[in-house]
Coordinates of C-alpha atoms in Angstrom, one line a residue:
M275 CA -1.0 -14.1 22.4
E276 CA -0.6 -14.3 18.6
A277 CA -2.6 -12.5 15.9
Y278 CA -3.6 -14.6 12.9
I279 CA -4.7 -13.7 9.4
Y280 CA -7.8 -15.7 8.5
D281 CA -8.6 -14.0 5.2
A282 CA -7.7 -11.1 3.0
V283 CA -9.6 -9.6 0.1
R284 CA -9.5 -6.6 -2.2
T285 CA -11.3 -4.9 -5.0
P286 CA -9.7 -4.5 -8.4
R287 CA -7.8 -1.2 -8.8
G288 CA -9.7 1.1 -11.1
K289 CA -8.2 4.1 -12.9
G290 CA -8.5 7.1 -10.5
K291 CA -9.9 9.5 -13.0
K292 CA -13.3 10.4 -14.4
D293 CA -12.9 7.8 -17.2
G294 CA -12.0 5.0 -14.7
S295 CA -14.2 2.0 -14.3
L296 CA -14.8 2.8 -10.6
Y297 CA -15.5 6.5 -10.9
D298 CA -19.3 6.0 -10.5
V299 CA -18.8 3.8 -7.5
Q300 CA -18.8 5.6 -4.2
P301 CA -16.1 4.8 -1.7
L302 CA -18.6 3.3 0.7
E303 CA -19.6 0.8 -2.0
L304 CA -16.0 -0.2 -2.5
L305 CA -15.7 -0.8 1.2
T306 CA -18.9 -2.7 1.6
T307 CA -17.8 -4.9 -1.3
V308 CA -14.9 -6.2 0.8
F309 CA -16.8 -6.3 4.1
K310 CA -19.5 -8.5 2.5
A311 CA -16.9 -10.7 0.8
I312 CA -15.1 -11.4 4.1
R313 CA -18.4 -12.3 5.8
E314 CA -19.7 -14.5 3.0
R315 CA -16.4 -16.3 2.2
N316 CA -15.9 -17.3 5.8
N317 CA -19.6 -17.8 6.8
L318 CA -18.8 -15.3 9.4
D319 CA -21.1 -14.5 12.3
T320 CA -20.3 -10.8 12.6
K321 CA -21.4 -10.6 16.2
F322 CA -17.9 -11.9 16.9
V323 CA -16.3 -9.1 14.8
E324 CA -15.6 -6.5 17.5
D325 CA -14.2 -3.7 15.5
A326 CA -13.4 -2.4 12.0
I327 CA -10.2 -0.4 11.6
I328 CA -10.0 1.3 8.2
G329 CA -7.3 3.5 6.7
C330 CA -8.2 6.4 4.5
V331 CA -5.8 9.2 3.5
T332 CA -8.4 11.7 2.5
P333 CA -11.2 11.2 5.0
V334 CA -13.5 14.0 3.8
G335 CA -16.7 14.2 1.7
E336 CA -17.8 10.8 0.7
Q337 CA -14.9 9.3 2.7
G338 CA -15.6 11.2 5.8
A339 CA -17.8 10.7 9.0
D340 CA -16.0 7.5 10.1
I341 CA -16.4 5.5 6.9
A342 CA -15.3 2.4 8.9
K343 CA -18.4 2.3 11.1
T344 CA -20.6 3.4 8.2
A345 CA -19.4 0.4 6.1
A346 CA -20.1 -2.0 9.0
I347 CA -23.6 -0.7 9.2
A348 CA -24.1 -0.7 5.4
S349 CA -22.7 -4.2 5.1
G350 CA -25.2 -5.6 7.5
Y351 CA -22.6 -6.4 10.2
D352 CA -23.9 -7.0 13.7
N353 CA -24.4 -3.8 15.7
I354 CA -21.6 -5.0 18.1
T355 CA -19.0 -4.2 15.4
A356 CA -17.5 -0.8 16.1
G357 CA -15.5 1.2 13.6
V358 CA -12.6 3.7 13.4
T359 CA -11.0 5.5 10.5
L360 CA -7.3 6.3 10.7
N361 CA -4.8 8.3 8.6
R362 CA -1.1 7.5 8.4
F363 CA -0.8 8.7 4.8
C364 CA 0.2 5.9 2.5
A365 CA 0.7 3.5 5.4
S366 CA -2.9 3.8 6.5
G367 CA -4.0 0.3 5.3
L368 CA -1.0 -1.4 6.9
E369 CA -1.3 0.7 10.0
A370 CA -4.9 -0.6 10.3
V371 CA -3.7 -4.2 10.1
N372 CA -1.0 -3.6 12.6
Q373 CA -3.3 -1.9 15.1
A374 CA -5.7 -4.8 14.7
A375 CA -2.9 -7.3 15.4
A376 CA -1.9 -5.3 18.4
Y377 CA -5.4 -5.5 19.8
V378 CA -5.4 -9.2 19.4
M379 CA -1.9 -9.7 20.8
S380 CA -2.7 -7.7 23.8
G381 CA -5.7 -9.9 24.6
Q382 CA -8.2 -7.0 24.5
V383 CA -10.0 -8.0 21.3
D384 CA -10.5 -11.5 19.8
M385 CA -11.5 -10.8 16.2
L386 CA -11.8 -7.7 14.0
V387 CA -11.4 -6.6 10.4
A388 CA -8.8 -4.1 9.2
G389 CA -8.1 -2.5 5.8
G390 CA -8.5 0.6 3.8
V391 CA -10.3 2.5 1.1
E392 CA -9.5 5.3 -1.3
S393 CA -11.5 6.7 -4.2
M394 CA -9.0 8.9 -5.7
S395 CA -11.3 9.7 -8.7
R396 CA -14.1 11.0 -6.5
V397 CA -12.1 12.4 -3.5
P398 CA -8.9 13.9 -5.0
M399 CA -5.6 13.5 -3.2
G400 CA -4.9 16.6 -1.1
S401 CA -8.5 17.8 -0.9
D402 CA -8.3 17.7 2.9
G403 CA -5.6 20.4 3.0
G404 CA -3.4 20.4 6.0
A405 CA -0.5 22.6 7.3
L406 CA 2.2 20.1 6.2
F407 CA 1.4 20.8 2.6
T408 CA -0.2 24.3 2.6
N409 CA 1.4 26.4 5.4
P410 CA 4.3 28.4 3.9
D411 CA 6.0 28.8 7.2
V412 CA 6.0 25.1 7.8
I413 CA 7.1 24.3 4.3
T414 CA 10.0 26.8 4.3
K415 CA 11.2 26.2 7.9
Y416 CA 11.2 22.4 7.6
K417 CA 12.1 22.1 3.9
I418 CA 8.8 20.2 3.1
V419 CA 8.7 19.3 -0.6
P420 CA 6.2 17.2 -2.7
Q421 CA 6.8 13.5 -2.7
G422 CA 7.8 13.5 -6.3
I423 CA 10.6 15.9 -5.5
S424 CA 11.7 13.6 -2.6
A425 CA 11.8 10.7 -5.0
D426 CA 13.9 12.7 -7.5
L427 CA 16.2 13.7 -4.6
I428 CA 16.7 10.0 -3.7
A429 CA 17.5 9.2 -7.3
T430 CA 19.9 12.1 -7.5
K431 CA 21.6 11.5 -4.2
Y432 CA 22.0 7.7 -4.7
G433 CA 22.7 7.7 -8.4
Y434 CA 19.6 6.1 -10.0
D435 CA 19.3 7.2 -13.6
R436 CA 16.2 7.4 -15.7
K437 CA 17.0 4.2 -17.6
S438 CA 17.3 2.1 -14.5
L439 CA 14.1 3.5 -13.0
D440 CA 12.2 2.9 -16.3
E441 CA 13.5 -0.7 -16.4
F442 CA 12.2 -1.3 -12.9
A443 CA 8.8 0.1 -14.0
S444 CA 8.6 -2.1 -17.1
V445 CA 9.4 -5.2 -15.0
S446 CA 6.5 -4.2 -12.6
H447 CA 4.1 -4.2 -15.5
R448 CA 5.4 -7.5 -16.9
R449 CA 5.1 -9.2 -13.5
A450 CA 1.6 -7.9 -12.9
A451 CA 0.4 -8.9 -16.3
K452 CA 1.9 -12.4 -15.9
S453 CA 0.3 -12.7 -12.4
W454 CA -3.2 -11.9 -13.9
E455 CA -2.6 -14.4 -16.7
E456 CA -1.7 -17.1 -14.2
N457 CA -4.7 -16.2 -11.9
R458 CA -2.4 -15.4 -9.0
F459 CA -4.8 -12.8 -7.8
S460 CA -8.0 -14.8 -8.2
R461 CA -8.2 -15.9 -4.5
S462 CA -8.2 -12.3 -3.2
V463 CA -9.8 -10.0 -5.8
V464 CA -13.5 -9.7 -5.6
A465 CA -15.5 -8.0 -8.4
V466 CA -17.2 -4.7 -7.9
K467 CA -20.9 -5.0 -8.9
D468 CA -23.7 -2.5 -9.4
V469 CA -27.1 -2.5 -7.8
N470 CA -28.3 -5.0 -10.3
G471 CA -25.5 -7.4 -9.6
L472 CA -23.8 -6.7 -12.9
T473 CA -20.0 -6.6 -12.8
V474 CA -18.5 -3.1 -13.0
T475 CA -14.9 -4.4 -13.0
D476 CA -13.1 -7.5 -11.9
K477 CA -9.6 -6.7 -12.9
D478 CA -6.9 -4.1 -12.3
E479 CA -7.3 -1.5 -14.9
M480 CA -3.8 0.2 -15.2
I481 CA -1.5 -2.7 -16.2
R482 CA 0.2 -2.2 -19.6
P483 CA 2.0 -5.4 -20.5
D484 CA 3.7 -3.8 -23.5
T485 CA 5.5 -1.2 -21.4
T486 CA 9.2 -1.0 -22.2
I487 CA 12.1 1.4 -21.6
D488 CA 11.5 2.8 -25.1
T489 CA 7.8 3.6 -24.5
L490 CA 8.6 5.1 -21.1
A491 CA 11.4 7.2 -22.6
K492 CA 8.7 9.3 -24.4
L493 CA 7.2 10.6 -21.1
N494 CA 8.3 13.9 -19.7
P495 CA 9.5 14.2 -16.1
S496 CA 6.5 15.0 -13.8
F497 CA 8.2 17.1 -11.2
E498 CA 10.8 19.2 -13.0
Q499 CA 8.6 22.3 -13.4
M500 CA 7.4 22.4 -9.8
G501 CA 10.9 21.7 -8.6
Q502 CA 12.6 24.5 -10.6
Y503 CA 9.9 27.1 -10.7
G504 CA 8.1 26.3 -7.5
G505 CA 11.3 26.6 -5.5
F506 CA 11.2 23.0 -4.2
D507 CA 14.5 22.0 -5.8
A508 CA 16.1 24.9 -3.9
L509 CA 14.5 23.7 -0.6
A510 CA 15.7 20.2 -1.1
I511 CA 19.3 21.3 -1.9
Q512 CA 19.3 23.5 1.2
R513 CA 18.7 20.3 3.2
Y514 CA 21.1 18.2 1.1
P515 CA 23.8 20.6 -0.2
E516 CA 25.9 17.7 -1.5
V517 CA 23.2 17.5 -4.2
E518 CA 24.3 20.4 -6.4
T519 CA 21.7 19.9 -9.1
M520 CA 18.5 17.9 -9.0
R521 CA 17.9 15.3 -11.7
H522 CA 14.2 14.9 -12.4
V523 CA 13.8 11.3 -13.5
H524 CA 10.4 10.3 -12.2
H525 CA 7.3 10.5 -14.3
A526 CA 3.9 9.0 -14.7
G527 CA 5.3 5.7 -15.9
N528 CA 7.8 5.0 -13.1
S529 CA 5.6 6.3 -10.3
S530 CA 2.6 4.7 -8.7
A531 CA -0.7 5.0 -10.7
I532 CA -3.6 7.0 -9.2
V533 CA -6.4 4.5 -8.6
D534 CA -9.6 3.6 -6.7
G535 CA -9.9 0.5 -4.5
A536 CA -10.5 -1.1 -1.1
A537 CA -9.1 -4.0 0.9
L538 CA -10.0 -5.9 4.1
V539 CA -8.2 -8.4 6.3
L540 CA -9.8 -10.7 8.9
I541 CA -7.6 -10.9 12.0
G542 CA -8.2 -12.8 15.2
S543 CA -6.8 -14.9 18.0
K544 CA -6.3 -18.7 17.6
A545 CA -9.0 -19.4 20.1
M546 CA -11.6 -17.3 18.3
G547 CA -10.7 -18.9 15.0
E548 CA -11.2 -22.3 16.4
Q549 CA -14.5 -21.3 18.0
L550 CA -15.7 -20.1 14.5
G551 CA -14.2 -23.0 12.6
L552 CA -11.8 -20.8 10.7
K553 CA -8.4 -22.0 9.5
P554 CA -5.6 -19.4 9.8
R555 CA -3.6 -18.6 6.7
A556 CA -0.7 -16.7 8.3
K557 CA 0.3 -14.9 11.5
I558 CA 1.7 -11.5 12.1
R559 CA 5.1 -11.9 13.8
S560 CA 5.9 -8.3 14.4
F561 CA 5.5 -4.8 13.1
A562 CA 7.2 -1.4 13.4
V563 CA 6.8 2.2 12.5
V564 CA 9.6 4.8 12.3
G565 CA 10.0 8.5 11.7
A566 CA 12.4 9.7 9.0
E567 CA 13.9 13.0 7.8
P568 CA 10.9 14.9 6.2
T569 CA 12.6 16.4 3.1
I570 CA 13.9 13.2 1.6
M571 CA 10.9 11.7 3.3
L572 CA 10.7 8.3 1.5
L573 CA 13.6 6.3 3.0
G574 CA 11.6 4.9 5.9
P575 CA 11.1 1.3 4.6
V576 CA 14.7 0.2 5.5
P577 CA 14.8 1.3 9.1
A578 CA 11.2 0.2 9.6
T579 CA 11.9 -3.3 8.2
L580 CA 15.1 -3.6 10.3
K581 CA 13.1 -2.6 13.4
A582 CA 10.3 -5.1 12.7
L583 CA 12.8 -7.9 12.0
K584 CA 14.7 -7.2 15.3
K585 CA 11.4 -7.4 17.2
A586 CA 10.8 -10.8 15.5
G587 CA 14.3 -12.0 16.2
M588 CA 15.0 -12.3 12.5
N589 CA 17.4 -11.1 9.9
V590 CA 16.9 -9.9 6.3
S591 CA 18.2 -13.2 5.1
D592 CA 15.4 -15.0 6.9
I593 CA 12.7 -13.4 4.7
D594 CA 11.6 -15.2 1.5
L595 CA 9.5 -12.4 0.0
F596 CA 9.2 -8.6 0.2
E597 CA 6.3 -6.3 -0.8
V598 CA 7.8 -2.9 -1.0
N599 CA 5.3 -0.3 -2.1
E600 CA 6.2 1.2 -5.4
A601 CA 5.3 4.8 -4.7
F602 CA 8.2 5.7 -6.9
A603 CA 10.7 3.4 -8.6
A604 CA 13.6 4.8 -6.6
V605 CA 12.0 3.7 -3.3
P606 CA 12.2 -0.1 -3.8
M607 CA 15.4 0.2 -5.7
R608 CA 17.0 2.0 -2.7
F609 CA 15.5 -0.7 -0.4
M610 CA 17.0 -3.5 -2.4
E611 CA 20.4 -1.9 -2.6
E612 CA 20.7 -0.9 1.0
L613 CA 19.5 -4.2 2.4
N614 CA 21.2 -6.3 -0.3
V615 CA 17.9 -8.0 -1.3
S616 CA 17.7 -9.7 -4.6
A617 CA 15.1 -8.4 -7.1
D618 CA 13.6 -11.9 -7.4
K619 CA 12.3 -11.6 -3.8
V620 CA 10.7 -8.1 -4.2
N621 CA 7.3 -7.5 -5.6
V622 CA 7.3 -10.7 -7.6
N623 CA 3.7 -10.1 -8.8
G624 CA 4.3 -6.5 -9.8
G625 CA 3.5 -3.4 -7.7
A626 CA 1.9 0.0 -7.6
I627 CA 3.7 1.3 -10.6
A628 CA 1.7 -1.2 -12.7
M629 CA -1.5 -1.7 -10.7
G630 CA -1.8 1.5 -8.8
H631 CA -1.7 2.9 -5.2
P632 CA -5.1 3.5 -3.7
L633 CA -3.5 5.4 -0.8
G634 CA -5.5 4.2 2.2
A635 CA -6.0 0.7 1.0
T636 CA -2.6 -0.2 -0.4
G637 CA -1.0 -1.5 2.8
A638 CA -3.8 -4.0 3.4
M639 CA -3.8 -5.0 -0.3
L640 CA -0.1 -5.9 0.0
V641 CA -0.8 -8.0 3.0
G642 CA -3.2 -10.1 1.0
T643 CA -0.8 -10.2 -2.0
L644 CA 2.0 -11.5 0.3
V645 CA -0.1 -14.2 2.0
D646 CA -1.4 -15.4 -1.4
E647 CA 2.1 -15.6 -2.8
L648 CA 3.5 -17.4 0.3
E649 CA 0.9 -20.0 -0.1
R650 CA 1.2 -20.3 -3.9
S651 CA 5.0 -20.6 -3.8
G652 CA 5.3 -22.7 -0.6
K653 CA 7.5 -20.1 1.0
Q654 CA 7.3 -19.2 4.7
T655 CA 8.1 -15.6 5.6
G656 CA 7.5 -12.2 4.2
V657 CA 7.7 -8.5 4.9
V658 CA 5.3 -5.7 3.8
T659 CA 6.7 -2.2 3.9
L660 CA 5.8 1.3 2.7
C661 CA 7.3 4.7 2.6
V662 CA 5.1 7.4 4.2
G663 CA 4.6 11.1 3.6
G664 CA 6.0 13.5 6.2
G665 CA 9.0 11.2 6.7
M666 CA 7.9 7.8 8.1
G667 CA 8.2 4.2 7.3
I668 CA 6.2 1.1 8.3
A669 CA 6.8 -2.6 8.1
T670 CA 5.1 -5.9 9.1
V671 CA 6.6 -9.4 9.3
V672 CA 4.2 -12.2 8.2
E673 CA 4.6 -15.9 8.5
R674 CA 2.6 -18.5 6.7
V675 CA 0.9 -21.2 8.9

């Protein structure tokens, strides 16, 4: 049985700080915004939506207590709709989509919604703790370093200098700005409104069209101090002794922006879509998740993509478009080099460096971005892939129908 994508929506990405446009909006409100949009856009009888699978990387406080089921209730979905919140770090939103597809492909569920939410301004990253990041024995024994150190390790090991990373970042901003100018996101982005129905924001907040190599050159490296004085450089070099000295080349301008946002994808079987009068937009061909070495951590997209392509009986050359999450500039740059993928196929509408990375929601957002662009450009196939904390990678192969 095949799993079809019937719709995909997202909120704008608001700056993930107290001065961001979405700071006064609780994560539940972000999530109910997309739940309601999916229902209203598709005239959806929610008694046929059997489950809601929602990714959230920091599921505590306002994002705790199974926010998936809470959102289904608060959005007025039928009581039949169940809900589960999951956490696969940065891959959570795509993991939710993949699990939803797996349910449909197995024949056990006919229709459900999947996506993610993260209010990084209200529930700070890391506030849930966890031994992977806080236990000294685990950190020392397994050479666990912050992701920024991992990104600088990739750049050092594979020879990506500051200028090339900054050039990639500036292109991300230019592409995102152009996409907004050309209304490429208009189909999927739904405005966040207050209780009076007034628009809080209807556009991604972090894009800077005037970003250049020269403006980025003024920024200081973000991870140099923690690397040198926190001992993390030494840990990384213990694991990779061929790297004699770390070069700290990532900073706020060539790393993903911290933002708030939510996304939701409607996934179902062909028969259920026909029963409800829905027209499928794409289908999920295959998906894969892999583990990776936890110190360098962020190299999972390549093996995950190759694994997913193999399951689909496809090659890299069969793919028209790639959405590679821009957690740090070195990640998509390494992806393109290792798989020999042209830059004009990767993140053609910009990425997380320009628009931001609302951790639990990003994977689902990228699915929507990919489906929109396949339709706009008339192309057929695409891959969504993300690097993942702890040393993992995830990928999904999508085909337009």
